[in-house]
Amino acid sequence: MPAVATRVASELRLQIAEGALLPGAKLKEEALSEELGVSRNTVREAFAELASERLVVRQPNRGVFVASLEVSDIHDVYIVRRAIEVSAVRGGGSIESIAAVRAAVEEGKRAAKAGDSEGLGSANAHFHGALVAMAGSERLNVIMSQVLAEMRLFFHKASIDGGFYQDYLADNDQICKALEAGDNDLAAERLLSYLARSEEHQTAVHAS
Amino acid sequence: MPAVATRVASELRLQIAEGALLPGAKLKEEALSEELGVSRNTVREAFAELASERLVVRQPNRGVFVASLEVSDIHDVYIVRRAIEVSAVRGGGSIESIAAVRAAVEEGKRAAKAGDSEGLGSANAHFHGALVAMAGSERLNVIMSQVLAEMRLFFHKASIDGGFYQDYLADNDQICKALEAGDNDLAAERLLSYLARSEEHQTAVHAS
DNA sequence: GATTGTTGAATTGTTGAACATTTTCGCCGG
DNA sequence: CCGGCGAAAATGTTCAACAATTCAACAATC
């Protein structure tokens, strides 16, 4: 992807992740074109990239909108997560890749101690990314990073009730311990349990 | 994606799948623009779509090329297949979704009887697509369809040695029988065995 | 009053041309 | 043989225009 279009896509990605652009918001080509000092065509190329990541949806002749996830999408996303995360965990990983998982757990602990709610969410994403990275597949990593980006779309609401990451922190530690002990099946079992609870939680938050 | 750009992308997708555009071939914007009677910008939008599907790769300032898979890519793709196909099979499916799997098996048998090698490959793709569809996840279906499209990139060479689909046909039937019997774990086990053999085969063909 | 056309402005879709930037490649001198 | 020079070619980006579509406001009809 060309340099300028990539920059524009990154900028928009950032604004979506930060919540500056809320789900459902319309992205007008001309407005963005002026605001960012690039041509409409370049904005369009950026749109194409974001659309491929499902961060925006393109409605023909109507425009592009920041993706907004329905309750059914939540379930859909968790099906994907179960498939790739559990598969990666079952396959186990190298010493280094497990160390990366451990590092993400510790990162979460530090954030918890510092009361950094933002950092906790970030560490949790790193943890699950590290799980998938154990499989050593570039494609799987890309898929997972897109899934995590999609999840940020509804984390804004979910993270309101603080302290809900606390439980997950312990889960993550347990999963990591099982991996370090070489008991991949136990790790997978714990991960499945975590994912079930997480999905339930997210669904509950968004049903209201 | 706009209408014209979509049409162009489909056209290129077809030519790649048929082997009219071989891996590594360069796609020149101006040439395609003239040939298809669309503007360069539109061709670029089509490129963006194909790049997101990994059918072409974009090398900045150098152009776009039909993707060409290395041996390491083969392994990578099979990691993804193991993750999503096995997960879907383990989760089982509805009566109708299993019927779709059965339909793909029968489609393969008909093609075999007719000596239609092309149809055999197509039926095999349908079979594995139907397996993933059991999970009922739109995202998983999209991922699988892209993986299958990628695999067509090196099927051209592999399908040369005829009769190699014959064995797979029996495998598919056995997997389907296990699903129909409700024994998802057995189906998953057989699928894993199939995937291992298939990967070995593809690797062998491409090592030469 | 509610549904249905109609009109016109706003937005997206697509084109074509122009220019900047980068790569490619032949060529020439050493 | 080769390292650099420069022209040609291809991509990256912008700009301006027009076509096609959507959308909202308003008129018309029942």
PDB file of N, CA and C in Angstrom, chain B residues 55-132:
ATOM      1  N   LEU B  55      -4.178 -12.466  -3.015  1.00  0.00           N
ATOM      2  CA  LEU B  55      -4.024 -13.040  -4.354  1.00  0.00           C
ATOM      3  C   LEU B  55      -2.940 -12.304  -5.122  1.00  0.00           C
ATOM      4  N   VAL B  56      -2.720 -11.061  -4.769  1.00  0.00           N
ATOM      5  CA  VAL B  56      -1.604 -10.307  -5.341  1.00  0.00           C
ATOM      6  C   VAL B  56      -0.839  -9.664  -4.188  1.00  0.00           C
ATOM      7  N   VAL B  57       0.412  -9.360  -4.471  1.00  0.00           N
ATOM      8  CA  VAL B  57       1.213  -8.663  -3.469  1.00  0.00           C
ATOM      9  C   VAL B  57       1.649  -7.332  -4.050  1.00  0.00           C
ATOM     10  N   ARG B  58       1.647  -6.336  -3.187  1.00  0.00           N
ATOM     11  CA  ARG B  58       2.001  -5.003  -3.637  1.00  0.00           C
ATOM     12  C   ARG B  58       3.396  -4.677  -3.169  1.00  0.00           C
ATOM     13  N   GLN B  59       4.280  -4.394  -4.084  1.00  0.00           N
ATOM     14  CA  GLN B  59       5.615  -3.957  -3.718  1.00  0.00           C
ATOM     15  C   GLN B  59       5.688  -2.467  -4.008  1.00  0.00           C
ATOM     16  N   PRO B  60       5.804  -1.664  -2.952  1.00  0.00           N
ATOM     17  CA  PRO B  60       5.749  -0.205  -3.094  1.00  0.00           C
ATOM     18  C   PRO B  60       6.667   0.313  -4.199  1.00  0.00           C
ATOM     19  N   ASN B  61       6.096   1.131  -5.047  1.00  0.00           N
ATOM     20  CA  ASN B  61       6.833   1.772  -6.144  1.00  0.00           C
ATOM     21  C   ASN B  61       7.308   0.775  -7.206  1.00  0.00           C
ATOM     22  N   ARG B  62       6.960  -0.494  -7.024  1.00  0.00           N
ATOM     23  CA  ARG B  62       7.402  -1.470  -8.013  1.00  0.00           C
ATOM     24  C   ARG B  62       6.227  -2.076  -8.758  1.00  0.00           C
ATOM     25  N   GLY B  63       5.083  -2.126  -8.109  1.00  0.00           N
ATOM     26  CA  GLY B  63       3.927  -2.677  -8.793  1.00  0.00           C
ATOM     27  C   GLY B  63       3.301  -3.833  -8.052  1.00  0.00           C
ATOM     28  N   VAL B  64       2.273  -4.415  -8.659  1.00  0.00           N
ATOM     29  CA  VAL B  64       1.605  -5.555  -8.025  1.00  0.00           C
ATOM     30  C   VAL B  64       1.871  -6.795  -8.869  1.00  0.00           C
ATOM     31  N   PHE B  65       2.035  -7.890  -8.173  1.00  0.00           N
ATOM     32  CA  PHE B  65       2.359  -9.157  -8.824  1.00  0.00           C
ATOM     33  C   PHE B  65       1.396 -10.229  -8.332  1.00  0.00           C
ATOM     34  N   VAL B  66       1.106 -11.168  -9.206  1.00  0.00           N
ATOM     35  CA  VAL B  66       0.309 -12.303  -8.779  1.00  0.00           C
ATOM     36  C   VAL B  66       1.091 -13.028  -7.690  1.00  0.00           C
ATOM     37  N   ALA B  67       0.432 -13.305  -6.585  1.00  0.00           N
ATOM     38  CA  ALA B  67       1.115 -13.918  -5.452  1.00  0.00           C
ATOM     39  C   ALA B  67       1.747 -15.241  -5.863  1.00  0.00           C
ATOM     40  N   SER B  68       2.907 -15.483  -5.339  1.00  0.00           N
ATOM     41  CA  SER B  68       3.575 -16.754  -5.624  1.00  0.00           C
ATOM     42  C   SER B  68       4.002 -17.348  -4.297  1.00  0.00           C
ATOM     43  N   LEU B  69       3.510 -18.526  -4.009  1.00  0.00           N
ATOM     44  CA  LEU B  69       3.703 -19.108  -2.685  1.00  0.00           C
ATOM     45  C   LEU B  69       5.004 -19.883  -2.559  1.00  0.00           C
ATOM     46  N   GLU B  70       5.725 -19.572  -1.515  1.00  0.00           N
ATOM     47  CA  GLU B  70       6.935 -20.312  -1.178  1.00  0.00           C
ATOM     48  C   GLU B  70       6.514 -21.588  -0.444  1.00  0.00           C
ATOM     49  N   VAL B  71       7.466 -22.460  -0.241  1.00  0.00           N
ATOM     50  CA  VAL B  71       7.180 -23.688   0.507  1.00  0.00           C
ATOM     51  C   VAL B  71       6.708 -23.335   1.924  1.00  0.00           C
ATOM     52  N   SER B  72       7.324 -22.307   2.500  1.00  0.00           N
ATOM     53  CA  SER B  72       6.945 -21.925   3.869  1.00  0.00           C
ATOM     54  C   SER B  72       5.493 -21.457   3.916  1.00  0.00           C
ATOM     55  N   ASP B  73       5.018 -20.858   2.813  1.00  0.00           N
ATOM     56  CA  ASP B  73       3.632 -20.420   2.762  1.00  0.00           C
ATOM     57  C   ASP B  73       2.674 -21.605   2.815  1.00  0.00           C
ATOM     58  N   ILE B  74       3.080 -22.692   2.205  1.00  0.00           N
ATOM     59  CA  ILE B  74       2.232 -23.883   2.217  1.00  0.00           C
ATOM     60  C   ILE B  74       1.987 -24.323   3.653  1.00  0.00           C
ATOM     61  N   HIS B  75       3.064 -24.404   4.409  1.00  0.00           N
ATOM     62  CA  HIS B  75       2.918 -24.797   5.806  1.00  0.00           C
ATOM     63  C   HIS B  75       2.035 -23.796   6.545  1.00  0.00           C
ATOM     64  N   ASP B  76       2.261 -22.531   6.290  1.00  0.00           N
ATOM     65  CA  ASP B  76       1.480 -21.474   6.932  1.00  0.00           C
ATOM     66  C   ASP B  76      -0.008 -21.652   6.659  1.00  0.00           C
ATOM     67  N   VAL B  77      -0.331 -21.881   5.413  1.00  0.00           N
ATOM     68  CA  VAL B  77      -1.738 -22.048   5.041  1.00  0.00           C
ATOM     69  C   VAL B  77      -2.348 -23.258   5.742  1.00  0.00           C
ATOM     70  N   TYR B  78      -1.573 -24.319   5.849  1.00  0.00           N
ATOM     71  CA  TYR B  78      -2.123 -25.508   6.497  1.00  0.00           C
ATOM     72  C   TYR B  78      -2.313 -25.318   8.002  1.00  0.00           C
ATOM     73  N   ILE B  79      -1.523 -24.469   8.592  1.00  0.00           N
ATOM     74  CA  ILE B  79      -1.757 -24.151  10.009  1.00  0.00           C
ATOM     75  C   ILE B  79      -3.134 -23.494  10.163  1.00  0.00           C
ATOM     76  N   VAL B  80      -3.418 -22.573   9.242  1.00  0.00           N
ATOM     77  CA  VAL B  80      -4.721 -21.911   9.292  1.00  0.00           C
ATOM     78  C   VAL B  80      -5.834 -22.921   9.059  1.00  0.00           C
ATOM     79  N   ARG B  81      -5.647 -23.787   8.079  1.00  0.00           N
ATOM     80  CA  ARG B  81      -6.685 -24.772   7.792  1.00  0.00           C
ATOM     81  C   ARG B  81      -6.928 -25.685   8.984  1.00  0.00           C
ATOM     82  N   ARG B  82      -5.852 -26.145   9.615  1.00  0.00           N
ATOM     83  CA  ARG B  82      -6.034 -27.007  10.783  1.00  0.00           C
ATOM     84  C   ARG B  82      -6.832 -26.267  11.849  1.00  0.00           C
ATOM     85  N   ALA B  83      -6.520 -25.003  12.045  1.00  0.00           N
ATOM     86  CA  ALA B  83      -7.201 -24.243  13.098  1.00  0.00           C
ATOM     87  C   ALA B  83      -8.696 -24.144  12.824  1.00  0.00           C
ATOM     88  N   ILE B  84      -9.063 -23.668  11.664  1.00  0.00           N
ATOM     89  CA  ILE B  84     -10.479 -23.371  11.459  1.00  0.00           C
ATOM     90  C   ILE B  84     -11.285 -24.588  11.028  1.00  0.00           C
ATOM     91  N   GLU B  85     -10.710 -25.472  10.223  1.00  0.00           N
ATOM     92  CA  GLU B  85     -11.494 -26.631   9.797  1.00  0.00           C
ATOM     93  C   GLU B  85     -11.737 -27.581  10.965  1.00  0.00           C
ATOM     94  N   VAL B  86     -10.688 -27.859  11.707  1.00  0.00           N
ATOM     95  CA  VAL B  86     -10.838 -28.794  12.822  1.00  0.00           C
ATOM     96  C   VAL B  86     -11.778 -28.222  13.877  1.00  0.00           C
ATOM     97  N   SER B  87     -11.651 -26.944  14.126  1.00  0.00           N
ATOM     98  CA  SER B  87     -12.532 -26.318  15.104  1.00  0.00           C
ATOM     99  C   SER B  87     -13.992 -26.449  14.688  1.00  0.00           C
ATOM    100  N   ALA B  88     -14.245 -26.192  13.415  1.00  0.00           N
ATOM    101  CA  ALA B  88     -15.624 -26.284  12.920  1.00  0.00           C
ATOM    102  C   ALA B  88     -16.143 -27.709  13.044  1.00  0.00           C
ATOM    103  N   VAL B  89     -15.309 -28.664  12.682  1.00  0.00           N
ATOM    104  CA  VAL B  89     -15.730 -30.070  12.729  1.00  0.00           C
ATOM    105  C   VAL B  89     -15.991 -30.501  14.178  1.00  0.00           C
ATOM    106  N   ARG B  90     -15.114 -30.091  15.077  1.00  0.00           N
ATOM    107  CA  ARG B  90     -15.290 -30.454  16.483  1.00  0.00           C
ATOM    108  C   ARG B  90     -16.595 -29.898  17.029  1.00  0.00           C
ATOM    109  N   GLY B  91     -16.980 -28.717  16.547  1.00  0.00           N
ATOM    110  CA  GLY B  91     -18.210 -28.093  17.036  1.00  0.00           C
ATOM    111  C   GLY B  91     -19.474 -28.699  16.442  1.00  0.00           C
ATOM    112  N   GLY B  92     -19.290 -29.521  15.415  1.00  0.00           N
ATOM    113  CA  GLY B  92     -20.462 -30.126  14.782  1.00  0.00           C
ATOM    114  C   GLY B  92     -21.290 -29.090  14.043  1.00  0.00           C
ATOM    115  N   GLY B  93     -22.398 -29.544  13.489  1.00  0.00           N
ATOM    116  CA  GLY B  93     -23.233 -28.617  12.717  1.00  0.00           C
ATOM    117  C   GLY B  93     -24.686 -29.052  12.692  1.00  0.00           C
ATOM    118  N   SER B  94     -25.504 -28.208  12.113  1.00  0.00           N
ATOM    119  CA  SER B  94     -26.928 -28.516  11.999  1.00  0.00           C
ATOM    120  C   SER B  94     -27.152 -29.610  10.963  1.00  0.00           C
ATOM    121  N   ILE B  95     -28.360 -30.146  10.950  1.00  0.00           N
ATOM    122  CA  ILE B  95     -28.719 -31.160   9.955  1.00  0.00           C
ATOM    123  C   ILE B  95     -28.438 -30.652   8.550  1.00  0.00           C
ATOM    124  N   GLU B  96     -28.879 -29.422   8.297  1.00  0.00           N
ATOM    125  CA  GLU B  96     -28.739 -28.883   6.938  1.00  0.00           C
ATOM    126  C   GLU B  96     -27.272 -28.678   6.565  1.00  0.00           C
ATOM    127  N   SER B  97     -26.475 -28.162   7.530  1.00  0.00           N
ATOM    128  CA  SER B  97     -25.077 -27.894   7.194  1.00  0.00           C
ATOM    129  C   SER B  97     -24.325 -29.202   6.943  1.00  0.00           C
ATOM    130  N   ILE B  98     -24.720 -30.257   7.644  1.00  0.00           N
ATOM    131  CA  ILE B  98     -24.076 -31.555   7.390  1.00  0.00           C
ATOM    132  C   ILE B  98     -24.538 -32.107   6.041  1.00  0.00           C
ATOM    133  N   ALA B  99     -25.784 -31.818   5.719  1.00  0.00           N
ATOM    134  CA  ALA B  99     -26.289 -32.244   4.410  1.00  0.00           C
ATOM    135  C   ALA B  99     -25.498 -31.568   3.296  1.00  0.00           C
ATOM    136  N   ALA B 100     -25.084 -30.334   3.529  1.00  0.00           N
ATOM    137  CA  ALA B 100     -24.294 -29.614   2.535  1.00  0.00           C
ATOM    138  C   ALA B 100     -22.937 -30.285   2.351  1.00  0.00           C
ATOM    139  N   VAL B 101     -22.392 -30.780   3.469  1.00  0.00           N
ATOM    140  CA  VAL B 101     -21.117 -31.500   3.389  1.00  0.00           C
ATOM    141  C   VAL B 101     -21.304 -32.761   2.544  1.00  0.00           C
ATOM    142  N   ARG B 102     -22.379 -33.465   2.828  1.00  0.00           N
ATOM    143  CA  ARG B 102     -22.684 -34.684   2.066  1.00  0.00           C
ATOM    144  C   ARG B 102     -22.830 -34.371   0.571  1.00  0.00           C
ATOM    145  N   ALA B 103     -23.493 -33.264   0.299  1.00  0.00           N
ATOM    146  CA  ALA B 103     -23.707 -32.879  -1.103  1.00  0.00           C
ATOM    147  C   ALA B 103     -22.371 -32.685  -1.822  1.00  0.00           C
ATOM    148  N   ALA B 104     -21.407 -32.088  -1.100  1.00  0.00           N
ATOM    149  CA  ALA B 104     -20.090 -31.860  -1.705  1.00  0.00           C
ATOM    150  C   ALA B 104     -19.390 -33.188  -1.969  1.00  0.00           C
ATOM    151  N   VAL B 105     -19.572 -34.152  -1.070  1.00  0.00           N
ATOM    152  CA  VAL B 105     -18.966 -35.468  -1.273  1.00  0.00           C
ATOM    153  C   VAL B 105     -19.543 -36.114  -2.539  1.00  0.00           C
ATOM    154  N   GLU B 106     -20.860 -36.045  -2.663  1.00  0.00           N
ATOM    155  CA  GLU B 106     -21.520 -36.640  -3.838  1.00  0.00           C
ATOM    156  C   GLU B 106     -21.085 -35.930  -5.109  1.00  0.00           C
ATOM    157  N   GLU B 107     -20.964 -34.617  -5.013  1.00  0.00           N
ATOM    158  CA  GLU B 107     -20.490 -33.846  -6.172  1.00  0.00           C
ATOM    159  C   GLU B 107     -19.133 -34.371  -6.617  1.00  0.00           C
ATOM    160  N   GLY B 108     -18.281 -34.672  -5.656  1.00  0.00           N
ATOM    161  CA  GLY B 108     -16.970 -35.206  -5.979  1.00  0.00           C
ATOM    162  C   GLY B 108     -17.057 -36.577  -6.634  1.00  0.00           C
ATOM    163  N   LYS B 109     -17.948 -37.413  -6.131  1.00  0.00           N
ATOM    164  CA  LYS B 109     -18.088 -38.751  -6.704  1.00  0.00           C
ATOM    165  C   LYS B 109     -18.539 -38.673  -8.167  1.00  0.00           C
ATOM    166  N   ARG B 110     -19.490 -37.784  -8.413  1.00  0.00           N
ATOM    167  CA  ARG B 110     -19.964 -37.617  -9.797  1.00  0.00           C
ATOM    168  C   ARG B 110     -18.826 -37.174 -10.703  1.00  0.00           C
ATOM    169  N   ALA B 111     -18.058 -36.205 -10.216  1.00  0.00           N
ATOM    170  CA  ALA B 111     -16.945 -35.703 -11.031  1.00  0.00           C
ATOM    171  C   ALA B 111     -15.932 -36.804 -11.297  1.00  0.00           C
ATOM    172  N   ALA B 112     -15.689 -37.623 -10.290  1.00  0.00           N
ATOM    173  CA  ALA B 112     -14.729 -38.717 -10.456  1.00  0.00           C
ATOM    174  C   ALA B 112     -15.223 -39.690 -11.518  1.00  0.00           C
ATOM    175  N   LYS B 113     -16.504 -40.037 -11.434  1.00  0.00           N
ATOM    176  CA  LYS B 113     -17.084 -40.968 -12.393  1.00  0.00           C
ATOM    177  C   LYS B 113     -16.991 -40.412 -13.810  1.00  0.00           C
ATOM    178  N   ALA B 114     -17.152 -39.102 -13.917  1.00  0.00           N
ATOM    179  CA  ALA B 114     -17.123 -38.456 -15.233  1.00  0.00           C
ATOM    180  C   ALA B 114     -15.694 -38.176 -15.690  1.00  0.00           C
ATOM    181  N   GLY B 115     -14.736 -38.502 -14.819  1.00  0.00           N
ATOM    182  CA  GLY B 115     -13.354 -38.230 -15.179  1.00  0.00           C
ATOM    183  C   GLY B 115     -13.040 -36.744 -15.260  1.00  0.00           C
ATOM    184  N   ASP B 116     -13.857 -35.949 -14.564  1.00  0.00           N
ATOM    185  CA  ASP B 116     -13.691 -34.488 -14.594  1.00  0.00           C
ATOM    186  C   ASP B 116     -12.728 -34.056 -13.494  1.00  0.00           C
ATOM    187  N   SER B 117     -11.476 -33.947 -13.845  1.00  0.00           N
ATOM    188  CA  SER B 117     -10.442 -33.594 -12.867  1.00  0.00           C
ATOM    189  C   SER B 117     -10.672 -32.203 -12.298  1.00  0.00           C
ATOM    190  N   GLU B 118     -11.050 -31.299 -13.177  1.00  0.00           N
ATOM    191  CA  GLU B 118     -11.359 -29.920 -12.766  1.00  0.00           C
ATOM    192  C   GLU B 118     -12.479 -29.924 -11.709  1.00  0.00           C
ATOM    193  N   GLY B 119     -13.534 -30.684 -12.026  1.00  0.00           N
ATOM    194  CA  GLY B 119     -14.683 -30.751 -11.123  1.00  0.00           C
ATOM    195  C   GLY B 119     -14.328 -31.394  -9.795  1.00  0.00           C
ATOM    196  N   LEU B 120     -13.381 -32.308  -9.826  1.00  0.00           N
ATOM    197  CA  LEU B 120     -12.956 -32.948  -8.583  1.00  0.00           C
ATOM    198  C   LEU B 120     -12.327 -31.934  -7.636  1.00  0.00           C
ATOM    199  N   GLY B 121     -11.470 -31.119  -8.181  1.00  0.00           N
ATOM    200  CA  GLY B 121     -10.833 -30.098  -7.365  1.00  0.00           C
ATOM    201  C   GLY B 121     -11.853 -29.130  -6.804  1.00  0.00           C
ATOM    202  N   SER B 122     -12.773 -28.751  -7.656  1.00  0.00           N
ATOM    203  CA  SER B 122     -13.819 -27.827  -7.234  1.00  0.00           C
ATOM    204  C   SER B 122     -14.671 -28.432  -6.124  1.00  0.00           C
ATOM    205  N   ALA B 123     -15.028 -29.689  -6.290  1.00  0.00           N
ATOM    206  CA  ALA B 123     -15.848 -30.360  -5.281  1.00  0.00           C
ATOM    207  C   ALA B 123     -15.096 -30.466  -3.959  1.00  0.00           C
ATOM    208  N   ASN B 124     -13.807 -30.712  -4.053  1.00  0.00           N
ATOM    209  CA  ASN B 124     -13.019 -30.804  -2.830  1.00  0.00           C
ATOM    210  C   ASN B 124     -13.026 -29.474  -2.080  1.00  0.00           C
ATOM    211  N   ALA B 125     -12.905 -28.389  -2.842  1.00  0.00           N
ATOM    212  CA  ALA B 125     -12.975 -27.065  -2.220  1.00  0.00           C
ATOM    213  C   ALA B 125     -14.340 -26.864  -1.568  1.00  0.00           C
ATOM    214  N   HIS B 126     -15.394 -27.267  -2.271  1.00  0.00           N
ATOM    215  CA  HIS B 126     -16.735 -27.126  -1.706  1.00  0.00           C
ATOM    216  C   HIS B 126     -16.861 -27.917  -0.412  1.00  0.00           C
ATOM    217  N   PHE B 127     -16.254 -29.106  -0.423  1.00  0.00           N
ATOM    218  CA  PHE B 127     -16.320 -29.953   0.765  1.00  0.00           C
ATOM    219  C   PHE B 127     -15.727 -29.241   1.978  1.00  0.00           C
ATOM    220  N   HIS B 128     -14.529 -28.711   1.804  1.00  0.00           N
ATOM    221  CA  HIS B 128     -13.877 -28.085   2.952  1.00  0.00           C
ATOM    222  C   HIS B 128     -14.555 -26.769   3.326  1.00  0.00           C
ATOM    223  N   GLY B 129     -15.089 -26.087   2.324  1.00  0.00           N
ATOM    224  CA  GLY B 129     -15.869 -24.895   2.634  1.00  0.00           C
ATOM    225  C   GLY B 129     -17.102 -25.250   3.448  1.00  0.00           C
ATOM    226  N   ALA B 130     -17.724 -26.363   3.098  1.00  0.00           N
ATOM    227  CA  ALA B 130     -18.930 -26.805   3.811  1.00  0.00           C
ATOM    228  C   ALA B 130     -18.596 -27.200   5.243  1.00  0.00           C
ATOM    229  N   LEU B 131     -17.423 -27.773   5.432  1.00  0.00           N
ATOM    230  CA  LEU B 131     -17.009 -28.121   6.797  1.00  0.00           C
ATOM    231  C   LEU B 131     -16.971 -26.873   7.667  1.00  0.00           C
ATOM    232  N   VAL B 132     -16.317 -25.839   7.158  1.00  0.00           N
ATOM    233  CA  VAL B 132     -16.176 -24.611   7.931  1.00  0.00           C
ATOM    234  C   VAL B 132     -17.536 -23.940   8.124  1.00  0.00           C
TER     235      VAL B 132
END
